[in-house]
Amino acid sequence: MCQVLGLERRGVMHSDQKTRFSIKGKPIYHYCAVSSFSEYTVVHSGCAVKVSLAVPLEKICLLSCGVAAGLGAAWNVADISKGSTVVIYGLGTVGLSVAQGAKVRGASQIIGVDINPEKSEIAKTFGVTHFVNPKECNDSIQQVINRITDGGADYAFECIGDTGMITTALQSCCQGWGLTVTLGVPKVNPELTAHYGMFLSGRTLKGSLFGGWKPKSDLPSLVDMYSKKDIQIDEYITHNISFEDINQAFTLMKEGKCLRCVIHLPA
């Protein structure tokens, strides 16, 4: 969120608005100012974080986005309290990281919602206590959640990137203090519509970018937590794939057959 080093969407360096890579005179742009599909890259010093040499980069690379975003949403943005009830829409790496964060905070019920039945078992690994597949429900999903939680969840997390699900998440929160946090990035229909009564009844909607962490100062502490086995990371890595098979990783992602695929570049 830094005004100087905010997310660079044009693929150039912040300092001179130019690229650092080229092929035969044609510029190669820095995707999201990172260009991580390369053996070496160039980033602004303000975007580089120094971490312990003792931790494996092929594991902690997951802290650069998904896992950190989910943990931060649970801890920093929602500040989940002990004994509370939580519902999570979408059980990818981000959603399951929210579940892990809720488990660490001592939530009494952690409900995972996903249309992929294969997510049911792995979700338990990260603390999900109830798995709900909307395709197998006769009632609306918000009615199911309200029934399980006896009136609505204290916290709801939208981790799909579907603005329509934000309303569903709000409806599955309890009146008076229910908090919905949205983490997903919508691919279509970015506009949000919700009935004013949702907010009049005391519900709150909050957005979350990278879980509210300040990367330069906070990422080293997350790495330290991983080193002490206070947080899980390895369990999110379902596939290790060589760079030449990178398209296989995209296929697995689209088919919902992986959590995180780590791409290994040739030595």
CSV table of C-alpha atoms in Angstrom, one decimal:
chain,number,residue,atom,x,y,z
A,1,MET,CA,0.0,0.0,0.0
A,2,CYS,CA,3.1,2.2,0.0
A,3,GLN,CA,2.6,5.3,-2.1
A,4,VAL,CA,6.1,5.0,-3.5
A,5,LEU,CA,6.3,1.2,-4.0
A,6,GLY,CA,2.6,0.3,-4.5
A,7,LEU,CA,1.7,-2.7,-6.8
A,8,GLU,CA,3.3,-2.0,-10.2
A,9,ARG,CA,0.9,-3.1,-12.9
A,10,ARG,CA,2.8,-1.9,-15.9
A,11,GLY,CA,5.7,-4.3,-15.6
A,12,VAL,CA,8.5,-1.8,-15.1
A,13,MET,CA,10.8,-0.7,-12.3
A,14,HIS,CA,9.6,1.9,-9.9
A,15,SER,CA,12.7,4.0,-10.1
A,16,ASP,CA,12.9,4.8,-13.9
A,17,GLN,CA,9.8,3.2,-15.3
A,18,LYS,CA,11.9,0.9,-17.5
A,19,THR,CA,12.5,-2.9,-17.6
A,20,ARG,CA,15.7,-4.7,-16.6
A,21,PHE,CA,15.3,-7.5,-19.1
A,22,SER,CA,15.2,-7.7,-22.8
A,23,ILE,CA,15.6,-10.2,-25.7
A,24,LYS,CA,17.0,-9.0,-29.0
A,25,GLY,CA,16.2,-5.5,-28.0
A,26,LYS,CA,12.6,-6.1,-27.0
A,27,PRO,CA,11.7,-5.4,-23.4
A,28,ILE,CA,10.7,-8.2,-21.1
A,29,TYR,CA,8.3,-6.8,-18.5
A,30,HIS,CA,8.4,-7.5,-14.8
A,31,TYR,CA,5.1,-9.2,-14.0
A,32,CYS,CA,3.8,-7.6,-10.7
A,33,ALA,CA,7.3,-6.2,-10.4
A,34,VAL,CA,8.6,-9.7,-9.6
A,35,SER,CA,9.1,-11.8,-12.7
A,36,SER,CA,9.4,-14.9,-10.7
A,37,PHE,CA,9.5,-17.4,-13.6
A,38,SER,CA,13.2,-16.7,-14.2
A,39,GLU,CA,16.5,-17.9,-12.6
A,40,TYR,CA,17.4,-14.4,-11.5
A,41,THR,CA,15.3,-11.2,-11.2
A,42,VAL,CA,15.6,-7.6,-10.3
A,43,VAL,CA,13.4,-5.9,-7.7
A,44,HIS,CA,13.4,-2.6,-5.8
A,45,SER,CA,15.4,-2.9,-2.6
A,46,GLY,CA,12.3,-1.8,-0.7
A,47,CYS,CA,10.6,-5.0,-2.0
A,48,ALA,CA,13.3,-7.4,-1.0
A,49,VAL,CA,13.2,-9.1,2.4
A,50,LYS,CA,16.2,-10.6,4.2
A,51,VAL,CA,15.4,-14.0,5.8
A,52,SER,CA,17.4,-16.7,7.5
A,53,LEU,CA,19.7,-18.8,5.4
A,54,ALA,CA,18.7,-21.9,7.4
A,55,VAL,CA,15.1,-22.1,5.9
A,56,PRO,CA,14.4,-23.7,2.5
A,57,LEU,CA,13.3,-21.2,-0.1
A,58,GLU,CA,11.4,-23.9,-1.9
A,59,LYS,CA,9.1,-24.0,1.2
A,60,ILE,CA,8.9,-20.4,2.4
A,61,CYS,CA,8.2,-19.1,-1.1
A,62,LEU,CA,4.6,-19.8,-0.2
A,63,LEU,CA,4.8,-16.9,2.3
A,64,SER,CA,5.1,-14.5,-0.6
A,65,CYS,CA,1.4,-14.7,-1.2
A,66,GLY,CA,-1.2,-17.4,-0.4
A,67,VAL,CA,-0.3,-18.7,3.1
A,68,ALA,CA,0.7,-15.2,4.5
A,69,ALA,CA,-2.5,-13.7,3.0
A,70,GLY,CA,-4.7,-16.2,4.8
A,71,LEU,CA,-3.0,-16.2,8.1
A,72,GLY,CA,-2.9,-12.4,8.1
A,73,ALA,CA,-6.6,-12.2,7.3
A,74,ALA,CA,-7.4,-14.3,10.3
A,75,TRP,CA,-5.0,-12.6,12.7
A,76,ASN,CA,-4.6,-9.0,11.6
A,77,VAL,CA,-7.7,-8.2,9.7
A,78,ALA,CA,-10.4,-10.2,11.5
A,79,ASP,CA,-8.4,-10.7,14.7
A,80,ILE,CA,-10.3,-14.0,15.4
A,81,SER,CA,-11.1,-14.5,19.1
A,82,LYS,CA,-10.9,-17.8,21.1
A,83,GLY,CA,-14.1,-19.8,21.1
A,84,SER,CA,-15.6,-18.0,18.0
A,85,THR,CA,-17.2,-19.5,15.0
A,86,VAL,CA,-15.7,-19.1,11.5
A,87,VAL,CA,-16.9,-20.0,8.0
A,88,ILE,CA,-14.6,-20.0,5.0
A,89,TYR,CA,-15.8,-19.9,1.4
A,90,GLY,CA,-13.2,-21.5,-0.9
A,91,LEU,CA,-10.7,-24.0,0.4
A,92,GLY,CA,-7.7,-23.3,-1.8
A,93,THR,CA,-4.4,-22.4,-0.2
A,94,VAL,CA,-5.7,-19.0,1.0
A,95,GLY,CA,-8.8,-20.4,2.5
A,96,LEU,CA,-7.0,-23.2,4.2
A,97,SER,CA,-4.5,-20.7,5.6
A,98,VAL,CA,-7.4,-18.8,7.1
A,99,ALA,CA,-8.4,-22.1,8.6
A,100,GLN,CA,-5.0,-22.6,10.1
A,101,GLY,CA,-5.0,-19.1,11.5
A,102,ALA,CA,-8.4,-19.7,13.1
A,103,LYS,CA,-7.3,-22.9,14.6
A,104,VAL,CA,-4.2,-21.3,16.1
A,105,ARG,CA,-6.5,-18.6,17.6
A,106,GLY,CA,-8.7,-21.3,19.2
A,107,ALA,CA,-11.9,-21.0,17.1
A,108,SER,CA,-14.6,-23.5,18.3
A,109,GLN,CA,-16.1,-24.1,14.9
A,110,ILE,CA,-14.3,-23.7,11.5
A,111,ILE,CA,-16.6,-24.4,8.6
A,112,GLY,CA,-15.1,-24.9,5.2
A,113,VAL,CA,-17.3,-24.4,2.1
A,114,ASP,CA,-16.2,-25.8,-1.3
A,115,ILE,CA,-17.8,-27.5,-4.3
A,116,ASN,CA,-14.8,-29.8,-4.6
A,117,PRO,CA,-15.5,-32.9,-2.4
A,118,GLU,CA,-11.8,-33.8,-2.5
A,119,LYS,CA,-11.1,-30.8,-0.3
A,120,SER,CA,-12.9,-32.4,2.7
A,121,GLU,CA,-10.1,-34.6,4.0
A,122,ILE,CA,-7.2,-32.2,3.5
A,123,ALA,CA,-9.2,-29.4,5.1
A,124,LYS,CA,-9.1,-31.3,8.4
A,125,THR,CA,-5.3,-31.0,8.3
A,126,PHE,CA,-5.6,-27.3,8.7
A,127,GLY,CA,-8.3,-27.2,11.3
A,128,VAL,CA,-11.6,-27.3,9.5
A,129,THR,CA,-14.2,-28.9,11.8
A,130,HIS,CA,-17.1,-29.0,9.3
A,131,PHE,CA,-17.1,-29.4,5.6
A,132,VAL,CA,-20.0,-28.2,3.5
A,133,ASN,CA,-20.5,-28.8,-0.2
A,134,PRO,CA,-23.2,-26.5,-1.6
A,135,LYS,CA,-24.0,-29.0,-4.3
A,136,GLU,CA,-25.1,-31.5,-1.7
A,137,CYS,CA,-27.3,-29.1,0.3
A,138,ASN,CA,-31.1,-28.7,-0.2
A,139,ASP,CA,-31.2,-25.4,1.6
A,140,SER,CA,-29.2,-22.2,0.7
A,141,ILE,CA,-25.6,-22.3,2.0
A,142,GLN,CA,-26.3,-19.4,4.4
A,143,GLN,CA,-29.2,-21.3,5.9
A,144,VAL,CA,-27.0,-24.3,6.5
A,145,ILE,CA,-24.3,-22.1,8.1
A,146,ASN,CA,-26.9,-20.4,10.3
A,147,ARG,CA,-28.1,-23.8,11.4
A,148,ILE,CA,-24.6,-25.2,12.2
A,149,THR,CA,-23.6,-22.0,14.2
A,150,ASP,CA,-27.0,-21.4,15.8
A,151,GLY,CA,-27.6,-18.0,14.3
A,152,GLY,CA,-24.6,-17.2,12.1
A,153,ALA,CA,-20.9,-17.2,12.2
A,154,ASP,CA,-18.8,-14.6,14.1
A,155,TYR,CA,-16.4,-14.4,11.1
A,156,ALA,CA,-16.9,-15.2,7.4
A,157,PHE,CA,-14.1,-15.2,4.8
A,158,GLU,CA,-14.6,-15.0,1.1
A,159,CYS,CA,-11.6,-16.7,-0.6
A,160,ILE,CA,-13.0,-17.4,-4.0
A,161,GLY,CA,-12.9,-14.1,-5.9
A,162,ASP,CA,-16.6,-14.1,-6.6
A,163,THR,CA,-18.4,-10.8,-5.7
A,164,GLY,CA,-21.7,-12.7,-5.5
A,165,MET,CA,-20.4,-14.8,-2.7
A,166,ILE,CA,-19.7,-11.8,-0.6
A,167,THR,CA,-23.4,-11.3,-0.1
A,168,THR,CA,-23.7,-15.0,0.8
A,169,ALA,CA,-20.9,-14.6,3.3
A,170,LEU,CA,-22.5,-11.5,4.8
A,171,GLN,CA,-25.8,-13.4,5.2
A,172,SER,CA,-24.0,-16.3,6.9
A,173,CYS,CA,-22.6,-13.9,9.6
A,174,CYS,CA,-24.5,-13.3,12.8
A,175,GLN,CA,-26.4,-10.1,13.3
A,176,GLY,CA,-24.9,-7.5,15.6
A,177,TRP,CA,-21.2,-8.2,15.2
A,178,GLY,CA,-20.7,-10.6,12.3
A,179,LEU,CA,-17.6,-9.7,10.3
A,180,THR,CA,-17.0,-10.7,6.7
A,181,VAL,CA,-13.5,-10.4,5.2
A,182,THR,CA,-13.0,-10.6,1.4
A,183,LEU,CA,-9.7,-11.9,0.1
A,184,GLY,CA,-10.5,-13.2,-3.3
A,185,VAL,CA,-9.7,-11.3,-6.5
A,186,PRO,CA,-12.7,-11.4,-8.9
A,187,LYS,CA,-11.9,-12.2,-12.6
A,188,VAL,CA,-15.2,-10.8,-13.7
A,189,ASN,CA,-17.9,-8.5,-12.3
A,190,PRO,CA,-15.8,-6.6,-9.8
A,191,GLU,CA,-18.7,-4.5,-8.7
A,192,LEU,CA,-20.3,-5.4,-5.4
A,193,THR,CA,-24.0,-5.2,-4.5
A,194,ALA,CA,-25.5,-5.9,-1.1
A,195,HIS,CA,-28.7,-5.0,0.7
A,196,TYR,CA,-28.3,-2.1,3.1
A,197,GLY,CA,-30.1,-4.1,5.7
A,198,MET,CA,-27.0,-6.3,6.0
A,199,PHE,CA,-25.0,-3.5,7.5
A,200,LEU,CA,-27.9,-1.9,9.3
A,201,SER,CA,-28.1,-5.1,11.4
A,202,GLY,CA,-24.6,-4.7,12.6
A,203,ARG,CA,-22.6,-6.7,10.1
A,204,THR,CA,-19.2,-5.5,8.8
A,205,LEU,CA,-17.4,-6.0,5.5
A,206,LYS,CA,-13.7,-5.6,5.4
A,207,GLY,CA,-11.2,-6.0,2.5
A,208,SER,CA,-7.8,-7.6,2.9
A,209,LEU,CA,-4.6,-7.2,0.9
A,210,PHE,CA,-1.7,-9.6,1.8
A,211,GLY,CA,-3.4,-10.2,5.2
A,212,GLY,CA,-2.5,-6.7,6.5
A,213,TRP,CA,1.2,-7.7,6.8
A,214,LYS,CA,4.0,-5.2,6.2
A,215,PRO,CA,6.3,-7.5,4.2
A,216,LYS,CA,9.6,-5.8,5.0
A,217,SER,CA,9.1,-6.1,8.8
A,218,ASP,CA,6.6,-8.9,9.2
A,219,LEU,CA,7.7,-11.6,6.8
A,220,PRO,CA,10.9,-12.5,8.8
A,221,SER,CA,8.7,-13.1,11.8
A,222,LEU,CA,6.5,-15.5,9.8
A,223,VAL,CA,9.7,-17.3,8.6
A,224,ASP,CA,10.7,-17.6,12.2
A,225,MET,CA,7.3,-19.1,13.2
A,226,TYR,CA,7.8,-21.7,10.4
A,227,SER,CA,11.3,-22.5,11.7
A,228,LYS,CA,9.8,-23.1,15.1
A,229,LYS,CA,7.0,-25.2,13.6
A,230,ASP,CA,4.4,-22.8,14.9
A,231,ILE,CA,2.8,-22.6,11.5
A,232,GLN,CA,2.4,-25.2,8.7
A,233,ILE,CA,3.7,-24.5,5.2
A,234,ASP,CA,5.0,-27.8,3.7
A,235,GLU,CA,1.5,-29.3,3.8
A,236,TYR,CA,0.2,-26.8,1.2
A,237,ILE,CA,2.8,-28.0,-1.4
A,238,THR,CA,1.0,-30.8,-3.3
A,239,HIS,CA,3.3,-30.9,-6.3
A,240,ASN,CA,7.0,-30.1,-7.1
A,241,ILE,CA,7.3,-29.5,-10.8
A,242,SER,CA,10.2,-28.6,-13.1
A,243,PHE,CA,10.1,-25.4,-15.1
A,244,GLU,CA,9.8,-27.2,-18.4
A,245,ASP,CA,6.5,-28.7,-17.1
A,246,ILE,CA,5.1,-25.4,-15.9
A,247,ASN,CA,1.9,-25.8,-18.0
A,248,GLN,CA,1.1,-29.0,-16.1
A,249,ALA,CA,1.0,-26.9,-12.9
A,250,PHE,CA,-1.5,-24.5,-14.5
A,251,THR,CA,-3.6,-27.5,-15.6
A,252,LEU,CA,-3.6,-28.9,-12.1
A,253,MET,CA,-4.7,-25.6,-10.7
A,254,LYS,CA,-7.5,-25.2,-13.2
A,255,GLU,CA,-8.8,-28.7,-12.5
A,256,GLY,CA,-8.6,-28.2,-8.7
A,257,LYS,CA,-6.2,-31.0,-8.2
A,258,CYS,CA,-3.5,-29.1,-6.3
A,259,LEU,CA,-3.0,-26.6,-3.6
A,260,ARG,CA,0.4,-25.1,-4.4
A,261,CYS,CA,2.7,-26.3,-7.2
A,262,VAL,CA,6.3,-25.2,-6.6
A,263,ILE,CA,8.2,-24.6,-9.8
A,264,HIS,CA,11.9,-25.7,-9.8
A,265,LEU,CA,14.2,-24.0,-12.2
A,266,PRO,CA,17.1,-26.0,-13.7
A,267,ALA,CA,20.3,-25.7,-11.6
